N, CA and C of each residue as an Amber inpcrd file, in Angstrom:
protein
   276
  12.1490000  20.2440000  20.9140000  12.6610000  18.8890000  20.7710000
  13.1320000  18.4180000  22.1370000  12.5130000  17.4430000  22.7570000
  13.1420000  16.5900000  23.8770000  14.1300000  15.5010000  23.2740000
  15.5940000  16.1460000  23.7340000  16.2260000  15.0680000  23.2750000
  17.0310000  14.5590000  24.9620000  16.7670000  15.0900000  25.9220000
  17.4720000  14.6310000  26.9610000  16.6190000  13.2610000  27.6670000
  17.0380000  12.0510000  27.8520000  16.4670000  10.9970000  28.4950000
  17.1710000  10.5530000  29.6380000  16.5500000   9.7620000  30.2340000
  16.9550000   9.3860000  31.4290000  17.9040000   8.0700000  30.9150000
  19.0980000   7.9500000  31.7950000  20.4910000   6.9060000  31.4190000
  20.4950000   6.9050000  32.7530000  20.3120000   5.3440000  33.1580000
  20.4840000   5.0110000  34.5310000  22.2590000   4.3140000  34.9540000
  23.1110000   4.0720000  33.3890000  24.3370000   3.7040000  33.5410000
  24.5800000   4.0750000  32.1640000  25.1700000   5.2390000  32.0210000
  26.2550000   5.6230000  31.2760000  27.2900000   4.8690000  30.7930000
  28.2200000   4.3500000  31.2190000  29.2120000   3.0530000  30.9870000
  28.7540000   2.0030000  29.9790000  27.2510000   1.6000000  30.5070000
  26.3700000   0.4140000  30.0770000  25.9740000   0.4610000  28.3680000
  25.1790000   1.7210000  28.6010000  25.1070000   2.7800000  27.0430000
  25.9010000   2.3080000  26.2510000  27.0870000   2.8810000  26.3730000
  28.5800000   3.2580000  25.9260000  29.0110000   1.9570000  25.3340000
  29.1290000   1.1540000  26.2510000  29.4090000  -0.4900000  25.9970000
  28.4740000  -0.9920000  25.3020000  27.1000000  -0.9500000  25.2200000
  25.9720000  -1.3330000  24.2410000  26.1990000  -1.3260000  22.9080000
  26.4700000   0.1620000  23.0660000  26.7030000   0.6510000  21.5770000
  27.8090000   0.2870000  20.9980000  29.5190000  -0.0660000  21.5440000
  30.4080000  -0.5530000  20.9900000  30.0940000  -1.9600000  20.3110000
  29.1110000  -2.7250000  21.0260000  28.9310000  -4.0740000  20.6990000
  27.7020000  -3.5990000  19.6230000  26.6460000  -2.6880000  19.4110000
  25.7520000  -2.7200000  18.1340000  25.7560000  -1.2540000  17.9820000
  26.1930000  -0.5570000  17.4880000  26.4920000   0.8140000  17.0890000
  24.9660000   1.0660000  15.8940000  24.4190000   0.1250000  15.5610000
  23.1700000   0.0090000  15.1140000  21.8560000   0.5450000  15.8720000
  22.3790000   0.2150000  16.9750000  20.8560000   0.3440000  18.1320000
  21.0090000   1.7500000  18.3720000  19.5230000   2.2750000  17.6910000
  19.3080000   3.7170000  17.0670000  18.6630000   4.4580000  18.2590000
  18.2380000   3.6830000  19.5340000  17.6200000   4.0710000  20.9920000
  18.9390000   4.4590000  21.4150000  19.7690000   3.4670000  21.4560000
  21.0970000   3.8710000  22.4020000  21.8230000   4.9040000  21.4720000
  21.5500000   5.0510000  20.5320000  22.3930000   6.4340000  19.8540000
  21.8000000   7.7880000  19.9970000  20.6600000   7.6490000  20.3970000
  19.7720000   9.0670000  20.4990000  19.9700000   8.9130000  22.1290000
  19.8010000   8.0870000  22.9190000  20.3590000   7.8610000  24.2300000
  21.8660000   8.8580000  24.1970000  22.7110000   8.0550000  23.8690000
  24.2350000   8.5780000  23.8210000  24.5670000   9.9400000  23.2190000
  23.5970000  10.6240000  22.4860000  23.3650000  11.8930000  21.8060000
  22.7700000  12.7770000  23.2650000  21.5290000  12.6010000  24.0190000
  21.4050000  13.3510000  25.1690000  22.3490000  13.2190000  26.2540000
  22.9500000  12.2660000  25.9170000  24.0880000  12.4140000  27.0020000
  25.5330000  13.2000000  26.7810000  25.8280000  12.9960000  25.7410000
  26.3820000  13.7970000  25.3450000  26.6890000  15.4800000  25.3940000
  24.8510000  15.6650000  25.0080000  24.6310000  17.0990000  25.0980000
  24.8470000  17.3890000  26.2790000  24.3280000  16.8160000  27.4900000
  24.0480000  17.4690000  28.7560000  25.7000000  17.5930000  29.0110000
  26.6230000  16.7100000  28.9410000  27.6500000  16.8620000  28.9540000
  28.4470000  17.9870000  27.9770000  28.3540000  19.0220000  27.6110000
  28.3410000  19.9180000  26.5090000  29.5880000  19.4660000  25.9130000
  29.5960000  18.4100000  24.7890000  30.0740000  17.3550000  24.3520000
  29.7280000  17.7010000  22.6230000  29.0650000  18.3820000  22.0310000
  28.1300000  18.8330000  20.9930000  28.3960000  17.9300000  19.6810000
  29.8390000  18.0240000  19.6020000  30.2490000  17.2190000  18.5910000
  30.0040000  15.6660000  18.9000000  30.2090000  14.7710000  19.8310000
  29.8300000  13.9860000  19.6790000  28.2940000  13.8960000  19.6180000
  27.4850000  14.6770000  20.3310000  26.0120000  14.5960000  20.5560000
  25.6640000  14.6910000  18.3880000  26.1670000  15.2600000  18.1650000
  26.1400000  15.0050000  16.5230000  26.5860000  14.2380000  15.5220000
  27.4940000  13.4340000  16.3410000  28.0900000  12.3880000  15.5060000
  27.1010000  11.2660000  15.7840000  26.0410000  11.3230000  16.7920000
  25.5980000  10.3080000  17.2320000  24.3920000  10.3510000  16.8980000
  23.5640000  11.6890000  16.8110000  22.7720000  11.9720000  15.7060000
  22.6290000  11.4260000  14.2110000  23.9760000  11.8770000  13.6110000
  24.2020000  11.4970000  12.2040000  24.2010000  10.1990000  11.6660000
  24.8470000   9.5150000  12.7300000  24.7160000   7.9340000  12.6190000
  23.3280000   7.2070000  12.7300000  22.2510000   7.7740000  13.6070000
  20.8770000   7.5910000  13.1120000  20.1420000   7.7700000  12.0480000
  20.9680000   8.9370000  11.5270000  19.8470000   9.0400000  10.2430000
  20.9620000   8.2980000   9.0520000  22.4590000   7.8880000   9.1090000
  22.5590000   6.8990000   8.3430000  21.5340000   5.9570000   8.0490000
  21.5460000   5.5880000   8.9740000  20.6000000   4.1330000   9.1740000
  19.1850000   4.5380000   8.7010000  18.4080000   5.5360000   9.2830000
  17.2370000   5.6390000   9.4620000  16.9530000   7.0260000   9.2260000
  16.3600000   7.5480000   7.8570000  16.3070000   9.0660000   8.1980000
  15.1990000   9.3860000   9.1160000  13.7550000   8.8280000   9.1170000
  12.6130000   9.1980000   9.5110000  12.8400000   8.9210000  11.2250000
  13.7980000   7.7910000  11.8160000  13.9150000   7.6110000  12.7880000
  12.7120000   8.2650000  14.2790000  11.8820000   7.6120000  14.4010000
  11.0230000   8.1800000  15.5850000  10.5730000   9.3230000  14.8880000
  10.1780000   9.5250000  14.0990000   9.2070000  10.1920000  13.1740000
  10.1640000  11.8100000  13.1510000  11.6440000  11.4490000  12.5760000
  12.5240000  12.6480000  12.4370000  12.7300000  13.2770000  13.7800000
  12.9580000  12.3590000  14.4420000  13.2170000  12.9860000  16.3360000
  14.9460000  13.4520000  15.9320000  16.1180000  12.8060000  15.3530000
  17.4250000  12.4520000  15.3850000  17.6260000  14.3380000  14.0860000
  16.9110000  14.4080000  13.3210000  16.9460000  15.5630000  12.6350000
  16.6620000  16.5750000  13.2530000  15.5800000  16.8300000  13.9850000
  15.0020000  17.7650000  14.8920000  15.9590000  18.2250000  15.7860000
  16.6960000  17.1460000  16.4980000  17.5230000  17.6990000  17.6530000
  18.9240000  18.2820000  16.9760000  19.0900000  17.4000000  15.5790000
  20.4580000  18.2980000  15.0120000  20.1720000  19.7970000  14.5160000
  18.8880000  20.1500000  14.4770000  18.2970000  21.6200000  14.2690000
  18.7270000  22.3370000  15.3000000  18.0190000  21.5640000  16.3260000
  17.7320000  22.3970000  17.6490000  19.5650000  22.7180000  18.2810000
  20.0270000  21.5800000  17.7450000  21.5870000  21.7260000  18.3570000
  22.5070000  22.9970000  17.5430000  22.1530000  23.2270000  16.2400000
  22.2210000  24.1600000  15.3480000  21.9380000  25.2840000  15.8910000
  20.9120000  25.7070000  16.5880000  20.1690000  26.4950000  16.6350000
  20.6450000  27.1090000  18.0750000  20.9080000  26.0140000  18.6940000
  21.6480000  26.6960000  19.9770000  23.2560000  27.3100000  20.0970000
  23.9130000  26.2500000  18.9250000  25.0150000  26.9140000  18.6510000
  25.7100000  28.1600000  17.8420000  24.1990000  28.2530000  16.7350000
  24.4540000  29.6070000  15.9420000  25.1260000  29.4010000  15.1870000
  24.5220000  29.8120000  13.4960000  25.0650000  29.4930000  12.3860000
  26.4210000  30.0590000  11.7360000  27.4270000  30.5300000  12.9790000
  28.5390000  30.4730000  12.2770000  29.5570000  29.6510000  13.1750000
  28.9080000  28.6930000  13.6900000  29.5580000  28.1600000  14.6830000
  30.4150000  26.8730000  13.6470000  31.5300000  26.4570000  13.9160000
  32.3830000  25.8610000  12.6760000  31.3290000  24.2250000  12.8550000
  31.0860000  23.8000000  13.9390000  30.5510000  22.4020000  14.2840000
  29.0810000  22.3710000  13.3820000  28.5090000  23.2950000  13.2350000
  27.3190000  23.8930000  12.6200000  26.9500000  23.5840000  11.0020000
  28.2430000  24.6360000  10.7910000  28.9300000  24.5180000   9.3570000
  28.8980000  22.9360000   8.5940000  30.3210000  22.4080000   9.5900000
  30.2410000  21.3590000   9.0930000  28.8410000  19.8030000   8.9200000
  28.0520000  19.8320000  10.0110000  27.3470000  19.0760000  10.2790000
  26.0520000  19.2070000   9.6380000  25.7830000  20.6060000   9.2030000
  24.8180000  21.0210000   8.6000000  24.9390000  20.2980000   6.6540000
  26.2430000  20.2020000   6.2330000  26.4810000  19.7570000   4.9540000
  26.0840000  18.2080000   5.3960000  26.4110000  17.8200000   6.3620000
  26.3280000  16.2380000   6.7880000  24.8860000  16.3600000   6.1830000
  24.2370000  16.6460000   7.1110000  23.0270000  16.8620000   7.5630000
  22.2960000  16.5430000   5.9090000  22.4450000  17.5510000   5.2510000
  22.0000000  18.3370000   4.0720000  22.1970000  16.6070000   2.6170000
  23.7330000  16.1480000   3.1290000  23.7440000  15.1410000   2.1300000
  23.1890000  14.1290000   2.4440000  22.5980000  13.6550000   3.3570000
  21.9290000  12.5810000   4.1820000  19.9860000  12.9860000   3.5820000
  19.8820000  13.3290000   3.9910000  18.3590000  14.0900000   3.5640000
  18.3500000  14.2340000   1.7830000  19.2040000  14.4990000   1.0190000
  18.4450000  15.1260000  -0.4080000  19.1110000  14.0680000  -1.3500000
């Protein structure tokens, strides 16, 4: 899963999204930024809020990376735990 993109202003992002917390680019945006910033929990809160909106989002790109973020953190990791039920009630 490529979830890291290029953010030429961080700030800009940030401010985007306060004004449309809708715009599902700038949330998967604000999710790789996040990560690189090892930030995890938000990189998942920002995830989750995509597939509110949109489960299939970019053909399940926003699910994929909450795997892959899973997957790096290891399933007894508490952020894991919890996000994985997110995850789980969003999908079924």
């Amino acid at each position: 899963v490529v979830l890291v993109q290029a953010v030429d202003d961080e700030a800009a992002l940030f401010a985007d999204l306060e004004r449309n917390p809708d715009d599902l680019a700038a949330q998967f945006k604000a999710a790789a930024v996040h990560l690189v910033g090892d930030r995890y929990e938000a990189a998942l809160q920002a995830l989750i809020a995509i597939l509110r909106i949109d489960r299939a989002y970019d053909d399940g790109a926003a699910r994929r990376a909450l795997l892959a973020i899973f997957a790096t953190l290891g399933g007894d990791h508490e952020l894991v735990k919890r996000y994985r039920g997110e995850l789980s009630r969003l999908i079924h």
